[in-house]
Structure formats: C-alpha cells, structure tokens
PDB file of C-alpha atoms in Angstrom:
ATOM      1  CA  MET A   1       0.000   0.000   0.000  1.00  0.00           C
ATOM      2  CA  LYS A   2       1.028   3.557  -0.623  1.00  0.00           C
ATOM      3  CA  GLN A   3       2.290   5.507   2.376  1.00  0.00           C
ATOM      4  CA  SER A   4       0.334   8.619   3.413  1.00  0.00           C
ATOM      5  CA  TYR A   5       1.190  11.273   5.946  1.00  0.00           C
ATOM      6  CA  LEU A   6      -0.874  13.428   8.245  1.00  0.00           C
ATOM      7  CA  TYR A   7       1.184  16.502   9.094  1.00  0.00           C
ATOM      8  CA  ILE A   8       0.974  19.641  11.191  1.00  0.00           C
ATOM      9  CA  LEU A   9       2.863  22.813  10.397  1.00  0.00           C
ATOM     10  CA  LYS A  10       3.382  25.632  12.859  1.00  0.00           C
ATOM     11  CA  CYS A  11       2.990  28.962  11.099  1.00  0.00           C
ATOM     12  CA  SER A  12       4.903  32.151  11.860  1.00  0.00           C
ATOM     13  CA  ASP A  13       1.758  33.656  13.441  1.00  0.00           C
ATOM     14  CA  GLY A  14       1.539  30.747  15.921  1.00  0.00           C
ATOM     15  CA  THR A  15      -1.372  28.989  14.215  1.00  0.00           C
ATOM     16  CA  PHE A  16      -1.298  25.384  13.058  1.00  0.00           C
ATOM     17  CA  TYR A  17      -1.999  24.010   9.596  1.00  0.00           C
ATOM     18  CA  THR A  18      -3.014  20.352   9.285  1.00  0.00           C
ATOM     19  CA  GLY A  19      -2.842  18.434   6.029  1.00  0.00           C
ATOM     20  CA  VAL A  20      -2.499  15.032   4.362  1.00  0.00           C
ATOM     21  CA  THR A  21      -0.102  14.035   1.591  1.00  0.00           C
ATOM     22  CA  SER A  22       1.616  11.041   0.065  1.00  0.00           C
ATOM     23  CA  GLN A  23       4.808  13.055  -0.565  1.00  0.00           C
ATOM     24  CA  LEU A  24       5.709  14.724   2.734  1.00  0.00           C
ATOM     25  CA  THR A  25       9.031  16.303   1.739  1.00  0.00           C
ATOM     26  CA  GLN A  26       7.619  17.646  -1.515  1.00  0.00           C
ATOM     27  CA  ARG A  27       4.499  19.019   0.182  1.00  0.00           C
ATOM     28  CA  ILE A  28       6.501  20.865   2.856  1.00  0.00           C
ATOM     29  CA  PHE A  29       8.638  22.372   0.071  1.00  0.00           C
ATOM     30  CA  GLN A  30       5.457  23.463  -1.726  1.00  0.00           C
ATOM     31  CA  HIS A  31       4.158  25.164   1.416  1.00  0.00           C
ATOM     32  CA  ASN A  32       7.452  26.977   1.996  1.00  0.00           C
ATOM     33  CA  THR A  33       7.715  28.187  -1.611  1.00  0.00           C
ATOM     34  CA  ALA A  34       4.066  29.271  -1.969  1.00  0.00           C
ATOM     35  CA  TYR A  35       3.534  26.737  -4.756  1.00  0.00           C
ATOM     36  CA  PHE A  36      -0.216  27.028  -4.168  1.00  0.00           C
ATOM     37  CA  PRO A  37      -0.704  30.820  -3.936  1.00  0.00           C
ATOM     38  CA  ASN A  38      -4.157  30.649  -2.309  1.00  0.00           C
ATOM     39  CA  CYS A  39      -3.114  28.250   0.469  1.00  0.00           C
ATOM     40  CA  TYR A  40      -3.594  29.265   4.126  1.00  0.00           C
ATOM     41  CA  THR A  41       0.154  29.046   4.744  1.00  0.00           C
ATOM     42  CA  VAL A  42       1.316  31.481   2.030  1.00  0.00           C
ATOM     43  CA  THR A  43       1.102  34.585   4.215  1.00  0.00           C
ATOM     44  CA  ARG A  44       2.169  32.721   7.363  1.00  0.00           C
ATOM     45  CA  ARG A  45       5.688  31.654   6.360  1.00  0.00           C
ATOM     46  CA  PRO A  46       8.192  30.584   7.547  1.00  0.00           C
ATOM     47  CA  LEU A  47       6.654  27.255   8.477  1.00  0.00           C
ATOM     48  CA  GLN A  48       7.907  24.501  10.723  1.00  0.00           C
ATOM     49  CA  LEU A  49       6.942  20.838  10.491  1.00  0.00           C
ATOM     50  CA  VAL A  50       6.056  20.014  14.102  1.00  0.00           C
ATOM     51  CA  PHE A  51       4.221  16.694  13.781  1.00  0.00           C
ATOM     52  CA  TYR A  52       3.588  13.925  11.313  1.00  0.00           C
ATOM     53  CA  ALA A  53       2.143  10.434  11.390  1.00  0.00           C
ATOM     54  CA  GLU A  54       2.394   7.723   8.757  1.00  0.00           C
ATOM     55  CA  PHE A  55      -0.626   5.803   7.461  1.00  0.00           C
ATOM     56  CA  THR A  56      -1.036   2.949   5.016  1.00  0.00           C
ATOM     57  CA  ASP A  57      -4.729   3.803   4.549  1.00  0.00           C
ATOM     58  CA  ILE A  58      -5.280   7.255   3.010  1.00  0.00           C
ATOM     59  CA  ASN A  59      -8.907   7.236   4.162  1.00  0.00           C
ATOM     60  CA  LEU A  60      -7.845   6.886   7.789  1.00  0.00           C
ATOM     61  CA  ALA A  61      -5.308   9.704   7.341  1.00  0.00           C
ATOM     62  CA  ILE A  62      -8.024  11.967   5.931  1.00  0.00           C
ATOM     63  CA  GLN A  63     -10.406  11.007   8.755  1.00  0.00           C
ATOM     64  CA  LYS A  64      -7.767  11.925  11.362  1.00  0.00           C
ATOM     65  CA  GLU A  65      -6.962  15.171   9.537  1.00  0.00           C
ATOM     66  CA  LYS A  66     -10.616  16.222   9.706  1.00  0.00           C
ATOM     67  CA  GLN A  67     -10.733  15.310  13.390  1.00  0.00           C
ATOM     68  CA  ILE A  68      -7.603  17.289  14.283  1.00  0.00           C
ATOM     69  CA  LYS A  69      -8.728  20.337  12.288  1.00  0.00           C
ATOM     70  CA  LYS A  70     -11.680  20.629  14.697  1.00  0.00           C
ATOM     71  CA  TRP A  71      -9.427  20.590  17.772  1.00  0.00           C
ATOM     72  CA  SER A  72      -8.560  23.646  19.817  1.00  0.00           C
ATOM     73  CA  LYS A  73      -5.105  25.188  19.552  1.00  0.00           C
ATOM     74  CA  ALA A  74      -4.342  23.894  23.072  1.00  0.00           C
ATOM     75  CA  LYS A  75      -5.200  20.338  22.090  1.00  0.00           C
ATOM     76  CA  LYS A  76      -3.106  20.529  18.901  1.00  0.00           C
ATOM     77  CA  ASP A  77      -0.245  21.942  20.959  1.00  0.00           C
ATOM     78  CA  ALA A  78      -0.473  18.989  23.372  1.00  0.00           C
ATOM     79  CA  LEU A  79      -0.327  16.552  20.443  1.00  0.00           C
ATOM     80  CA  VAL A  80       2.656  18.345  18.900  1.00  0.00           C
ATOM     81  CA  HIS A  81       4.551  18.278  22.195  1.00  0.00           C
ATOM     82  CA  GLY A  82       3.739  14.631  22.890  1.00  0.00           C
ATOM     83  CA  HIS A  83       1.520  15.330  25.906  1.00  0.00           C
ATOM     84  CA  TYR A  84      -0.873  12.554  24.956  1.00  0.00           C
ATOM     85  CA  ASP A  85      -2.318  12.180  28.463  1.00  0.00           C
ATOM     86  CA  ASP A  86      -3.593  15.775  28.243  1.00  0.00           C
ATOM     87  CA  LEU A  87      -5.638  15.118  25.098  1.00  0.00           C
ATOM     88  CA  VAL A  88      -8.557  13.548  26.966  1.00  0.00           C
ATOM     89  CA  ASN A  89      -8.893  16.473  29.377  1.00  0.00           C
ATOM     90  CA  LEU A  90      -8.582  19.035  26.594  1.00  0.00           C
ATOM     91  CA  ALA A  91     -11.490  17.347  24.807  1.00  0.00           C
ATOM     92  CA  LYS A  92     -13.855  17.963  27.693  1.00  0.00           C
ATOM     93  CA  LYS A  93     -16.191  20.903  27.406  1.00  0.00           C
ATOM     94  CA  ASP A  94     -16.684  23.356  30.229  1.00  0.00           C
ATOM     95  CA  PHE A  95     -20.436  23.869  30.312  1.00  0.00           C
ATOM     96  CA  ILE A  96     -20.509  25.609  33.707  1.00  0.00           C
ATOM     97  CA  ARG A  97     -20.062  29.382  33.404  1.00  0.00           C
TER      98      ARG A  97
END
C-alpha cells in the first residue's frame, strides 16, 4: 500500500496548519515556496513541520486530519509536544459558566 502522511505545520503567526499528503518532503517544500498561492500558509511563512504520522490507509489519514482540524489550539499543541495524556482532558467541554 502507498504511504500517506498526516502533518501539522506551525505557522509564523503561531497557528497550526493540518494536512495530508503522500509526498511529505515535496508538500513541505510546496508550502514553503508558496507553490499554491491561495493556500492558508502562504502569508504565514516561515513554516515549521512540528508533527507527522504515517498511514497505510489514506482514508484513515483523511479522517484523522478532519478530526484534528476541529481541535482547539491547546489540544493541537499537546499533540505536537507529545503530551498525549492531556488530550482527553482538553477534549472535555466546560459547560458551567
């Protein structure tokens, strides 16, 4: 099976960009050179690859990408820094205000 990658870039403005590709090195190069001029990352360079995961099933990679894109910045930051135990608590909603 073809290898796929879920990746997270940290942008110069502190935001995260999450994507999926089958050519990780090439895709990072494309982001850094503004190959796609309308991409979110064009005005947020320089970019830093801060996380990636390998998948053999592209559909699973896309599913995880969609899931992570909905996460808060704090939860993405915990993932990037390997604080996996914090992910469960960051998923909880605070309904008492």
